[in-house]
Short mmCIF file of C-alpha atoms and ligand atoms in Angstrom, two decimals:
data_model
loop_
_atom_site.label_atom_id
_atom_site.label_comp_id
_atom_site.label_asym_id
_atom_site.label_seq_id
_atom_site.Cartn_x
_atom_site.Cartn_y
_atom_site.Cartn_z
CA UNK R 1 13.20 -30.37 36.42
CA UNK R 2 11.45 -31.91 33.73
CA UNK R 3 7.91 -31.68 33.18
CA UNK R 4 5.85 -34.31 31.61
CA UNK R 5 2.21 -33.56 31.44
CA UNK R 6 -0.07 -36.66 32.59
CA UNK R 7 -3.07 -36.11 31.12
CA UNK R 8 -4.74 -33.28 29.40
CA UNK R 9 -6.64 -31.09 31.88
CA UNK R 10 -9.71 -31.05 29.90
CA UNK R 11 -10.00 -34.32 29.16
CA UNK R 12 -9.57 -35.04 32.70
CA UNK R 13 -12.03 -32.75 33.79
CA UNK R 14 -14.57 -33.74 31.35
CA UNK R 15 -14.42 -37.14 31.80
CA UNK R 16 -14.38 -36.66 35.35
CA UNK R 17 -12.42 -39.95 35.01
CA UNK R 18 -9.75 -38.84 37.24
CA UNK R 19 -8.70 -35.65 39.39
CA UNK R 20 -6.45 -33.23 38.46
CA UNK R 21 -3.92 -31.22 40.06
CA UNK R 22 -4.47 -27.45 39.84
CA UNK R 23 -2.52 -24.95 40.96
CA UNK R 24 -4.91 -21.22 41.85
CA UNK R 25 -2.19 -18.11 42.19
CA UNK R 26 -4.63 -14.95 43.54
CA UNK R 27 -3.45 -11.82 43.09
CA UNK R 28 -3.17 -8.96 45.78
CA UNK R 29 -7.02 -7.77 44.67
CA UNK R 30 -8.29 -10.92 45.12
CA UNK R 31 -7.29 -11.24 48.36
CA UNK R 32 -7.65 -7.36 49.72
CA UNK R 33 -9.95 -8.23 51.98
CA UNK R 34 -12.18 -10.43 54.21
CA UNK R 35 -14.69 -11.03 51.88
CA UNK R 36 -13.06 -11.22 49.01
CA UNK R 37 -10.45 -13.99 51.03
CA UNK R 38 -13.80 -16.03 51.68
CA UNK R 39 -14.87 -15.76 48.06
CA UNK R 40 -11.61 -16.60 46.91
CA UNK R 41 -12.10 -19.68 49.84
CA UNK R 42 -15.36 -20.57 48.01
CA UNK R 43 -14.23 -21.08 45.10
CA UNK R 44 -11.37 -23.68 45.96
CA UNK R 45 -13.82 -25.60 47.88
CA UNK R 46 -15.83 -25.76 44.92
CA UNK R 47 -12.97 -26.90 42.66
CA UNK R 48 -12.20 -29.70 45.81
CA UNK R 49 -15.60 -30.27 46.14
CA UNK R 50 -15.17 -31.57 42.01
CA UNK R 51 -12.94 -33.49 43.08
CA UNK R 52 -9.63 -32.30 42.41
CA UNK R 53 -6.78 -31.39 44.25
CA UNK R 54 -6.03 -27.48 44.63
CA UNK R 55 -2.58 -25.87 45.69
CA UNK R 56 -3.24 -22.51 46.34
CA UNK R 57 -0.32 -19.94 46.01
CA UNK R 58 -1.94 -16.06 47.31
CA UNK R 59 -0.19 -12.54 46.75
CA UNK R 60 0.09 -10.06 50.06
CA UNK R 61 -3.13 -8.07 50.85
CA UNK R 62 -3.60 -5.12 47.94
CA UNK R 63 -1.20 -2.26 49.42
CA UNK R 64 0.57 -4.62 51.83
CA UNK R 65 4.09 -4.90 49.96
CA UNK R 66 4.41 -1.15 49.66
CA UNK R 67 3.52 -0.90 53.18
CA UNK R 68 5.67 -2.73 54.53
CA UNK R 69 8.73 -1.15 52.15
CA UNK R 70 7.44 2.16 52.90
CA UNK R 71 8.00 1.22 56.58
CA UNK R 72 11.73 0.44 55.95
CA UNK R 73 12.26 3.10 53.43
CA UNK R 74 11.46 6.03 56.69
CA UNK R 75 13.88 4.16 58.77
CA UNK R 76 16.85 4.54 56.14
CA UNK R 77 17.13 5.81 52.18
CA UNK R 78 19.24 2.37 51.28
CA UNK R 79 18.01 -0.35 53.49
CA UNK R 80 19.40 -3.74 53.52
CA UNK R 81 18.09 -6.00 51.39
CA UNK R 82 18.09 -8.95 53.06
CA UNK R 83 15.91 -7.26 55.86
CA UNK R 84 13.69 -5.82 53.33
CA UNK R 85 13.03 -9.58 52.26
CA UNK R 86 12.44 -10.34 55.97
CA UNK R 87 9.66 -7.22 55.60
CA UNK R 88 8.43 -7.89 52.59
CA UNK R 89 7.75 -11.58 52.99
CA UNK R 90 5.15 -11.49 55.51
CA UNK R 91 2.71 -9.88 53.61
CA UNK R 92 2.28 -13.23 51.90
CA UNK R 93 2.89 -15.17 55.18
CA UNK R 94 -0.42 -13.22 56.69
CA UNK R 95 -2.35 -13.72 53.58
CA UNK R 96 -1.45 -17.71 53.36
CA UNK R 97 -2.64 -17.81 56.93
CA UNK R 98 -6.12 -16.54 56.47
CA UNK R 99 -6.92 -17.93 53.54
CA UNK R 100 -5.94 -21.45 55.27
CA UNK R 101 -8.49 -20.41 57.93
CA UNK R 102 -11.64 -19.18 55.30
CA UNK R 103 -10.76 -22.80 53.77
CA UNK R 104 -11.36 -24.08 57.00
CA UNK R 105 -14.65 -22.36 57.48
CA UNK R 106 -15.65 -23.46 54.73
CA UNK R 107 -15.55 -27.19 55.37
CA UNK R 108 -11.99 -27.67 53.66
CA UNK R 109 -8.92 -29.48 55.09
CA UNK R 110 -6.37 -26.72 54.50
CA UNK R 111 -2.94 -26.18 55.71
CA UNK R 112 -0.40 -23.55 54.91
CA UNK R 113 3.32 -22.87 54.54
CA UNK R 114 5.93 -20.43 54.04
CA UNK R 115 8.79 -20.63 51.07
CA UNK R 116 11.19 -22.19 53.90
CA UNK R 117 8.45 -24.58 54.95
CA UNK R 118 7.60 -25.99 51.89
CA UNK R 119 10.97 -25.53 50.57
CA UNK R 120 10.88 -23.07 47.74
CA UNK R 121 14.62 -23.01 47.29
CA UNK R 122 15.86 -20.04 45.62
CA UNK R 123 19.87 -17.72 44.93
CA UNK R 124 20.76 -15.72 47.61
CA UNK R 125 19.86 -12.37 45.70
CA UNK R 126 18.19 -10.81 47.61
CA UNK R 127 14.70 -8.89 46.23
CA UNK R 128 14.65 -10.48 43.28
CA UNK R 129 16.16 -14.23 43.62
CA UNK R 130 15.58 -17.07 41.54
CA UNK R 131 13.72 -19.91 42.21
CA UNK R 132 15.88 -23.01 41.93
CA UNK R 133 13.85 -26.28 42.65
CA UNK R 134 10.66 -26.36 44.81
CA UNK R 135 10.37 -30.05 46.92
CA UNK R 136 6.98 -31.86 45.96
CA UNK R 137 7.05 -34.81 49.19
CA UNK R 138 5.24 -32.49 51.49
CA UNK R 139 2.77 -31.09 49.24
CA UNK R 140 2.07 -34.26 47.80
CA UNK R 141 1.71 -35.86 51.08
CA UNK R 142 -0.87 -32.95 51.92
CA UNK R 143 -2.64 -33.25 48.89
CA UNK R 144 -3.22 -36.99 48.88
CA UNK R 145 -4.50 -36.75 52.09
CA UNK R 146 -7.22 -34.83 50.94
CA UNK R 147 -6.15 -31.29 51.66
CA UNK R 148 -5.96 -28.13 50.21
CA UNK R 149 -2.21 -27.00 50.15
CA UNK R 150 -1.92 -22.95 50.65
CA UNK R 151 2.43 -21.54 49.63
CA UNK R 152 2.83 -18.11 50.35
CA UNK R 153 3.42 -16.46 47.00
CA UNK R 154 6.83 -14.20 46.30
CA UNK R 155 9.27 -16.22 48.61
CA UNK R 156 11.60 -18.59 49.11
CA UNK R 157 14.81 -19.58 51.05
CA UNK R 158 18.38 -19.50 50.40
CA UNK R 159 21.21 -21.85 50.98
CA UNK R 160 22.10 -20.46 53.70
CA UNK R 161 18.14 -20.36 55.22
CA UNK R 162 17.48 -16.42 54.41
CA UNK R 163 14.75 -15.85 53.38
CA UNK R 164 14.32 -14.32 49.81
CA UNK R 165 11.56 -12.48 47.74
CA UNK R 166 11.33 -12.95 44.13
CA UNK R 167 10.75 -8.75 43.14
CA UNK R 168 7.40 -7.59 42.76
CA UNK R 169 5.17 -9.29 41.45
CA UNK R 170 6.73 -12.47 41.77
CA UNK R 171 3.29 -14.47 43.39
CA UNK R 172 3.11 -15.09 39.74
CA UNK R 173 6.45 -16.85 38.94
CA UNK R 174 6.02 -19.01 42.90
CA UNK R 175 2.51 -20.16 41.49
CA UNK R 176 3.64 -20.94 37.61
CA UNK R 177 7.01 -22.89 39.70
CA UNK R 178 4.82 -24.84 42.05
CA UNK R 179 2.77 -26.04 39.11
CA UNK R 180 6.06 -26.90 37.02
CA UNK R 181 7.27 -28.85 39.83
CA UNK R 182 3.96 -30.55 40.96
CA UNK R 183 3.41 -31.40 36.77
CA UNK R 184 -0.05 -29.77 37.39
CA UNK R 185 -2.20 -29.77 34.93
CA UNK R 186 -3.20 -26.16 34.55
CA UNK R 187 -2.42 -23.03 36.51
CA UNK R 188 -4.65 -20.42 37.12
CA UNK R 189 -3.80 -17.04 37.65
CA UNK R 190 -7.19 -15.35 38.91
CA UNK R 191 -6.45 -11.36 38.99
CA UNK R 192 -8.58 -8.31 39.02
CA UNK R 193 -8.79 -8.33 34.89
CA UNK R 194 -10.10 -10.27 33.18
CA UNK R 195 -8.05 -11.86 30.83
CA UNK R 196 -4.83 -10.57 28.33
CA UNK R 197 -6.28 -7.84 26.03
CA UNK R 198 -4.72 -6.87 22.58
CA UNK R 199 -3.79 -3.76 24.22
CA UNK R 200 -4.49 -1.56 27.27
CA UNK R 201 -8.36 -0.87 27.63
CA UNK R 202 -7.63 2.39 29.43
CA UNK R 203 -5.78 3.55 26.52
CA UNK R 204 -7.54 1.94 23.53
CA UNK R 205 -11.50 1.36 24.55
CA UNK R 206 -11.63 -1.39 21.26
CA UNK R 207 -9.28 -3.95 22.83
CA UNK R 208 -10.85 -7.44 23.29
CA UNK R 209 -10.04 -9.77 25.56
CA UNK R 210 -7.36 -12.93 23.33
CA UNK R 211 -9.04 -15.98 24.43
CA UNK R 212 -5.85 -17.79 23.41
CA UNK R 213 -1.85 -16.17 23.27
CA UNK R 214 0.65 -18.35 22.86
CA UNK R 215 3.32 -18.04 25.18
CA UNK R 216 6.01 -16.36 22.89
CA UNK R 217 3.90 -13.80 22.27
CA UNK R 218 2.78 -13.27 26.19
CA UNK R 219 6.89 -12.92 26.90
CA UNK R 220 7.12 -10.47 24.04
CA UNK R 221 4.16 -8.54 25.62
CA UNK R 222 5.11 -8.85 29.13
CA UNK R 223 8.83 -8.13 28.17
CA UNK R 224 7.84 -5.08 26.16
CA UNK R 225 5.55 -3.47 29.50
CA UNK R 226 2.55 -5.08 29.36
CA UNK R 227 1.93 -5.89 33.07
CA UNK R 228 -0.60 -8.82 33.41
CA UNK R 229 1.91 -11.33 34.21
CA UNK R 230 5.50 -11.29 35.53
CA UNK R 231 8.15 -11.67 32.68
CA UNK R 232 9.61 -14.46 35.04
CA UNK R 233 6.33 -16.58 35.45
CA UNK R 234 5.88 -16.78 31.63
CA UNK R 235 9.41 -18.12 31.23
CA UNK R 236 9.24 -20.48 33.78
CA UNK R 237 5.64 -21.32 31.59
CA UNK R 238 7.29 -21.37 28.54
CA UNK R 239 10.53 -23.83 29.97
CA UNK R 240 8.40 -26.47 31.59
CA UNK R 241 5.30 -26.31 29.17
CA UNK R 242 2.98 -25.02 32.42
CA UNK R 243 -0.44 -24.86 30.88
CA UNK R 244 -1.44 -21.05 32.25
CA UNK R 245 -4.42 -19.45 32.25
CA UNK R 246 -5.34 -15.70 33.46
CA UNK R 247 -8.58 -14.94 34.94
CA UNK R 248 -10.69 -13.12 37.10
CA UNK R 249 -11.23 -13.73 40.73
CA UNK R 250 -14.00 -11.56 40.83
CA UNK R 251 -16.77 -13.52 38.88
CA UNK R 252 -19.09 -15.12 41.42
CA UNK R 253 -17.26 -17.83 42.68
CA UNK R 254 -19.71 -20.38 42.76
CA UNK R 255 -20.15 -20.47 39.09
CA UNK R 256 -20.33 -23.98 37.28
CA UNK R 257 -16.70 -25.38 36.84
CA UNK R 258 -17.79 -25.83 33.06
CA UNK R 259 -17.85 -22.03 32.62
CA UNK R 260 -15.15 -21.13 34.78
CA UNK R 261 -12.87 -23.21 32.78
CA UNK R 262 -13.45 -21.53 29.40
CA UNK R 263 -13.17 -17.46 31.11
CA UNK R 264 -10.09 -15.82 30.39
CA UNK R 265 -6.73 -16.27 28.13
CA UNK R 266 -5.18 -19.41 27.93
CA UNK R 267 -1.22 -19.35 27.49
CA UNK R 268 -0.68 -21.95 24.40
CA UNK R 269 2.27 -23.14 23.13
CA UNK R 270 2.77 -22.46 19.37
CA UNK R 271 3.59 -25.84 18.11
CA UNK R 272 0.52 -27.08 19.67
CA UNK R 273 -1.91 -24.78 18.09
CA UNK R 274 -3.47 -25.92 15.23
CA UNK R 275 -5.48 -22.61 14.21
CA UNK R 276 -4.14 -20.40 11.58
CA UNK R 277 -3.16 -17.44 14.15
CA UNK R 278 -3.92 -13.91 13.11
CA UNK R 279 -0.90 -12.04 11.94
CA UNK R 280 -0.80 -9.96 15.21
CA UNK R 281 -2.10 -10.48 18.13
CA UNK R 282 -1.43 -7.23 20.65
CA UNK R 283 0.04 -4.03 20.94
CA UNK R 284 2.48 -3.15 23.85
CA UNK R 285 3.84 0.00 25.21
CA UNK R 286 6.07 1.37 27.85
CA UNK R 287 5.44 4.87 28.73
CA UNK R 288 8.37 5.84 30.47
CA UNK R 289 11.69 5.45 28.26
CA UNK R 290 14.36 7.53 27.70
CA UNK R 291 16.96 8.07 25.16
CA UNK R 292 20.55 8.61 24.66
CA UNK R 293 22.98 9.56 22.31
CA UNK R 294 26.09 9.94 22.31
CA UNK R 295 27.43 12.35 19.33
CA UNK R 296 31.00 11.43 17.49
CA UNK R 297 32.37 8.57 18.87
CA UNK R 298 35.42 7.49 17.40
CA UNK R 299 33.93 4.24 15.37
CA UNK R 300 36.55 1.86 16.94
CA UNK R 301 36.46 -1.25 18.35
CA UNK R 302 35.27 -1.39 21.90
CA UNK R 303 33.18 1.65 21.77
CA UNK R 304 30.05 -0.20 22.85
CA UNK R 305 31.32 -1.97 25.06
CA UNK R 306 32.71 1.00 26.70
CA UNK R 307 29.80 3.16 26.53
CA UNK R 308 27.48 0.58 27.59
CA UNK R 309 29.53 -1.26 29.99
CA UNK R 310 29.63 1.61 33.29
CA UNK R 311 25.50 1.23 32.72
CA UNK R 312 25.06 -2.32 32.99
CA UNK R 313 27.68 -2.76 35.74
CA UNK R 314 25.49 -0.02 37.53
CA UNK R 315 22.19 -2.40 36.93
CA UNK R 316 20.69 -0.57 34.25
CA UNK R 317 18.48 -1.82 31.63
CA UNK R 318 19.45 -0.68 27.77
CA UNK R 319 17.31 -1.90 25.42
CA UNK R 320 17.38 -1.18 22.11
CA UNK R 321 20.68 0.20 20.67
CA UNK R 322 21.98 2.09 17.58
CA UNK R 323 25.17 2.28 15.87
CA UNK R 324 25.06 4.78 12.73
CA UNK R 325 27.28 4.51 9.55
CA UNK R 326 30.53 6.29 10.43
CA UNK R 327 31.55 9.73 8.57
CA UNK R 328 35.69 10.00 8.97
CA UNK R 329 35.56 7.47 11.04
CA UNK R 330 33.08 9.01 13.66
CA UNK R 331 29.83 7.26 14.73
CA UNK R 332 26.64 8.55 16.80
CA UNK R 333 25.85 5.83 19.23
CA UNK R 334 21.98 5.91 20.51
CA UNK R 335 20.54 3.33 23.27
CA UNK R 336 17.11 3.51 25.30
CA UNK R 337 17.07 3.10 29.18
CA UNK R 338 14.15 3.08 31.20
CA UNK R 339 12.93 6.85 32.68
CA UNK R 340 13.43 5.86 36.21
CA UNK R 341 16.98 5.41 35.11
CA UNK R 342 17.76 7.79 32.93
CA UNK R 343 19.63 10.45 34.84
CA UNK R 344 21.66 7.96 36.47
CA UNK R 345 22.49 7.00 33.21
CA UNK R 346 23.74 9.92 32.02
CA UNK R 347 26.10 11.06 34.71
CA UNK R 348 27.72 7.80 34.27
CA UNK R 349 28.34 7.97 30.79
CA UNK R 350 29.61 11.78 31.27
CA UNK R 351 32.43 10.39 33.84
CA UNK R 352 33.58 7.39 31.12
CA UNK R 353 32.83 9.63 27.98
CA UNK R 354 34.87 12.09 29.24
CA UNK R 355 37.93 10.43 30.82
CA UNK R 356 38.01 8.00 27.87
CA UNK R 357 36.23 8.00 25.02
CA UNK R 358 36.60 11.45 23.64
CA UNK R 359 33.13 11.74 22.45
CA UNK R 360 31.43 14.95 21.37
CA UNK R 361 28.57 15.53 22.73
CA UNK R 362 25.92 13.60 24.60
CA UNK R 363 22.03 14.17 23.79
CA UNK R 364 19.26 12.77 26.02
CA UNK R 365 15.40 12.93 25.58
CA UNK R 366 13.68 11.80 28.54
CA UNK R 367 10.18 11.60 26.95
CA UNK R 368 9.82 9.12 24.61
CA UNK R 369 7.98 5.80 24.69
CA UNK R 370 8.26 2.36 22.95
CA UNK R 371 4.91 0.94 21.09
CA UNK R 372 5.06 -2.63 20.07
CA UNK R 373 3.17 -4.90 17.87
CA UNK R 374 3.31 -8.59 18.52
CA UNK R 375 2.17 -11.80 16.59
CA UNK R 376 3.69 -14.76 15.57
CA UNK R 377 2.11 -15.38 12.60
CA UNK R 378 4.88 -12.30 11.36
CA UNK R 379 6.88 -15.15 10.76
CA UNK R 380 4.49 -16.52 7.81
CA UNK R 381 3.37 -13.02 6.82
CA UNK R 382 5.43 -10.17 5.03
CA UNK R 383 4.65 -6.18 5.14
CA UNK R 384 3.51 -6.34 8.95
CA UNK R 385 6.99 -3.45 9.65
CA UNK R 386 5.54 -1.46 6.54
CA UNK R 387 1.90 -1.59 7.86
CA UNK R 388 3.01 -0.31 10.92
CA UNK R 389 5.68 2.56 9.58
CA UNK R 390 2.79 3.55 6.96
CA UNK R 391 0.03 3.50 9.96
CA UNK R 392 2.19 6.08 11.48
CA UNK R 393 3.18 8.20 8.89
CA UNK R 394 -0.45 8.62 8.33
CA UNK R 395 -1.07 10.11 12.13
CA UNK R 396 2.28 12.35 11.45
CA UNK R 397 4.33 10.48 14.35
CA UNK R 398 7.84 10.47 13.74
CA UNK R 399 9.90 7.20 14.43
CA UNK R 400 13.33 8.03 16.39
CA UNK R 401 13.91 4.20 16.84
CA UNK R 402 13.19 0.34 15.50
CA UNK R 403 14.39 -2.52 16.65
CA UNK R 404 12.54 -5.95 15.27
CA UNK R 405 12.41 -9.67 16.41
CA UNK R 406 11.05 -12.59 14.69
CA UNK R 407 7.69 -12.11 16.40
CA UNK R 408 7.66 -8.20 17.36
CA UNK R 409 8.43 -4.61 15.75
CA UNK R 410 9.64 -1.89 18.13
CA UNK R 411 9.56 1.53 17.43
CA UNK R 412 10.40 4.46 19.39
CA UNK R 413 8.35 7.33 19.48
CA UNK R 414 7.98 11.16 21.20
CA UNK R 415 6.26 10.22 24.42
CA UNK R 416 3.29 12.90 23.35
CA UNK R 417 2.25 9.95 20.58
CA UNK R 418 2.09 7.05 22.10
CA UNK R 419 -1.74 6.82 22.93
CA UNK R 420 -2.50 7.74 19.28
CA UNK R 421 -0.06 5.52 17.98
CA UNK R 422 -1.06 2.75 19.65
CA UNK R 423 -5.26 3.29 18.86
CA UNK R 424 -4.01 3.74 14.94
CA UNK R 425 -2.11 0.33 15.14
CA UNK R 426 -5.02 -1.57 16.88
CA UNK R 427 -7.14 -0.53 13.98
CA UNK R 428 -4.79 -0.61 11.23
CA UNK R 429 -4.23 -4.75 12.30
CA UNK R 430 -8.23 -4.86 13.02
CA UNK R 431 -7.77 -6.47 16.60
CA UNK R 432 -11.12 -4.56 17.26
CA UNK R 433 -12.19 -7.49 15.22
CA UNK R 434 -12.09 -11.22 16.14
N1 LIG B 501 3.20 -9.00 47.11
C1 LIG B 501 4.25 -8.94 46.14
C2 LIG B 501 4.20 -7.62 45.39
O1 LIG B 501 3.40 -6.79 45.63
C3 LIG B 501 4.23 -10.07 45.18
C4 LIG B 501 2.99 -10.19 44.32
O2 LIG B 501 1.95 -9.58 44.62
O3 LIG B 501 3.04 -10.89 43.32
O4 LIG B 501 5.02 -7.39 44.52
MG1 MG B 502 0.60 -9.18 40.18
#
């Protein structure tokens, strides 16, 4: 799939000289209710009513994925997964459905369809597949003809005509793939905040709302636990150059398309961005780490790979990892998993540090928490790491762990810290400040 974007939006819109094609994603919030369905309905009739052509892509009712797993989780503690997708999908299916009716009511054409309808083809894996191609001739067919096109968020089909979910949150990744394969010209996400922020609001009150992130950063801050967006959607962004914005659905939705258009971040891509960009532009966290280290491991080759090799065949996450110097030729070996994880984690490595490895000791810490800063204008800038170690040093929070990419610094902190750390780093970079 190759996208090749026909016009810019703006210019489009502006000139009114043609339509666009937009592509609305509404998140579970949006749609958690009657009313808010028939705002969310009013404000696609007022984008057709501009003239352009919508595909809408809605999440489940708020509350109506974990309902329906909850249901299958009290029938069995390991259900199957491909019945859990049969479950889990119709939370959108419902959702499609009455939006495609408010549409109606509202004086729209509107029709709606399911991940197998469309198709959405995805893997076979089952809670979390991939999307794989989406067919336009349908859509396109609906669209010309004047109608508003409503695709259940979150699924898709297999080869072999299962149907699939994408893991939570994956409404996002359907919408940002049916705009990739449609070459919209902009997706919107609409979702109960109202924008990206420089950091959590709950935990920092001085964040600000980024009217622009390009999308390098946004994967860094997804990636690293922000939770606006799902890492998947802003890859599949980032691959086919899917202009993305993130909004609120909760405005009134008969404000003037002029305004509408400029609320909220807009995902940019770096090499289009003319703007000197500030040297960081958010702070990230995840809460809920854990840590692990294993004590004298004979510094040989294979080590790592047979430390971390039991926990990634089990489907665990490591993230960042640290091999010490060796002292007579023993090394400490320390890697981070996530908290949910972490006791699984350790039996494992028990079983293969014992039968094989001859290790000394194993350590764990189950309360620690990553804090990230992100920018890329780190590239052009130097002293951002020491700016953030002294930042830290002045609050008295001890760093256990750092890991750095060309656009972020890790670090790896006592769990107890993390809300102070992260309010002393959104001062010390001034991202109070525009
Ligand atoms: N309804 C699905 C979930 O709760 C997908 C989504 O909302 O994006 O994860
Ligand atoms: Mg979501």
């Amino acid at each position: 799939m190759h996208f090749s974007p026909r016009r810019s939006f703006y210019e489009a819109a502006f000139t009114q000289s043609t339509m666009s094609l937009i592509v609305h994603k509404y998140g579970g919030t949006s749609m958690g209710s009657v009313e808010r369905i028939q705002n969310v309905a009013k404000r696609v009739a007022k984008w057709m009513r501009a003239g352009h052509q919508v595909v809408v892509v809605p999440s489940a009712m708020s509350g109506e994925t974990n309902r329906l797993l909850g249901l299958a989780k009290e029938l069995s503690a390991n259900p199957n997964p491909r019945e859990l997708d049969q479950i889990a999908s119709t939370g959108e299916q419902v959702s499609s459905g009455l939006l495609a009716i408010a549409l109606q009511e509202q004086g729209v054409d509107a029709v709606s369809y399911a991940g197998w309808q469309v198709t959405v083809h995805t893997d076979s894996a089952f809670t979390k597949a991939r999307i794989m191609g989406i067919d336009d001739a349908k859509i396109m067919k609906d669209l010309n003809a004047g109608r508003a096109v409503v695709i259940t968020g979150f699924q898709g089909v297999d080869p072999e005509g299962n149907i699939t979910t994408l893991g939570r949150g994956g409404s996002d990744t359907s919408a940002v793939a049916v705009a990739a394969a449609l070459k919209a010209d902009e997706c919107l996400i609409y979702t109960d905040v109202d924008g990206v922020y420089t950091t959590d609001p709950r935990v920092c009150e001085d964040a600000r709302r980024l009217e622009k992130i390009t999308f390098e950063e946004m994967l860094e801050m997804a990636s690293l636990g922000s939770k606006v967006l799902q890492i998947r959607s802003v890859e599949f962004a980032g691959k086919y150059k899917v202009k993305t914005r993130v909004l609120s659905s909760l405005t009134d939705p008969l404000i003037p398309l002029e305004q509408e258009m400029k609320l909220g971040t807009l995902i940019t891509f770096e090499e289009d961005s003319t703007m000197e960009a500030a040297v960081i532009s958010g702070i990230a966290f995840a809460r809920d780490e854990a840590k692990i280290t294993v004590i004298d491991v004979p510094d040989r080759p294979g080590i790592a790979y047979q430390i971390l090799g039991p926990i990634a065949d089990a489907n665990i996450d490591v993230d960042m990892i640290i091999q010490n110097q060796s002292v007579d030729a023993k090394t400490d070996f320390t890697f981070t998993v996530p908290r949910a994880e972490y006791q699984k984690a350790l039996d494992l490595l028990k079983k293969s540090v014992q039968t094989h490895i001859g290790a000394k000791d194993i350590l764990g810490d189950a309360k620690v928490s990553k804090v990230s800063v992100v920018g890329v204008g780190m590239r052009s800038h130097v002293g951002v790491a020491s700016k953030m170690f002294r930042t830290l040093s002045e609050e008295g929070i001890n760093i256990l762990m750092i890991s750095t990419s060309e656009i972020k610094i890790s670090v790896v902190i006592d769990e107890k810290y993390m809300e102070l750390a992260v309010r002393a780093l959104h001062k010390a970079f001034e991202l109070d400040q525009k």
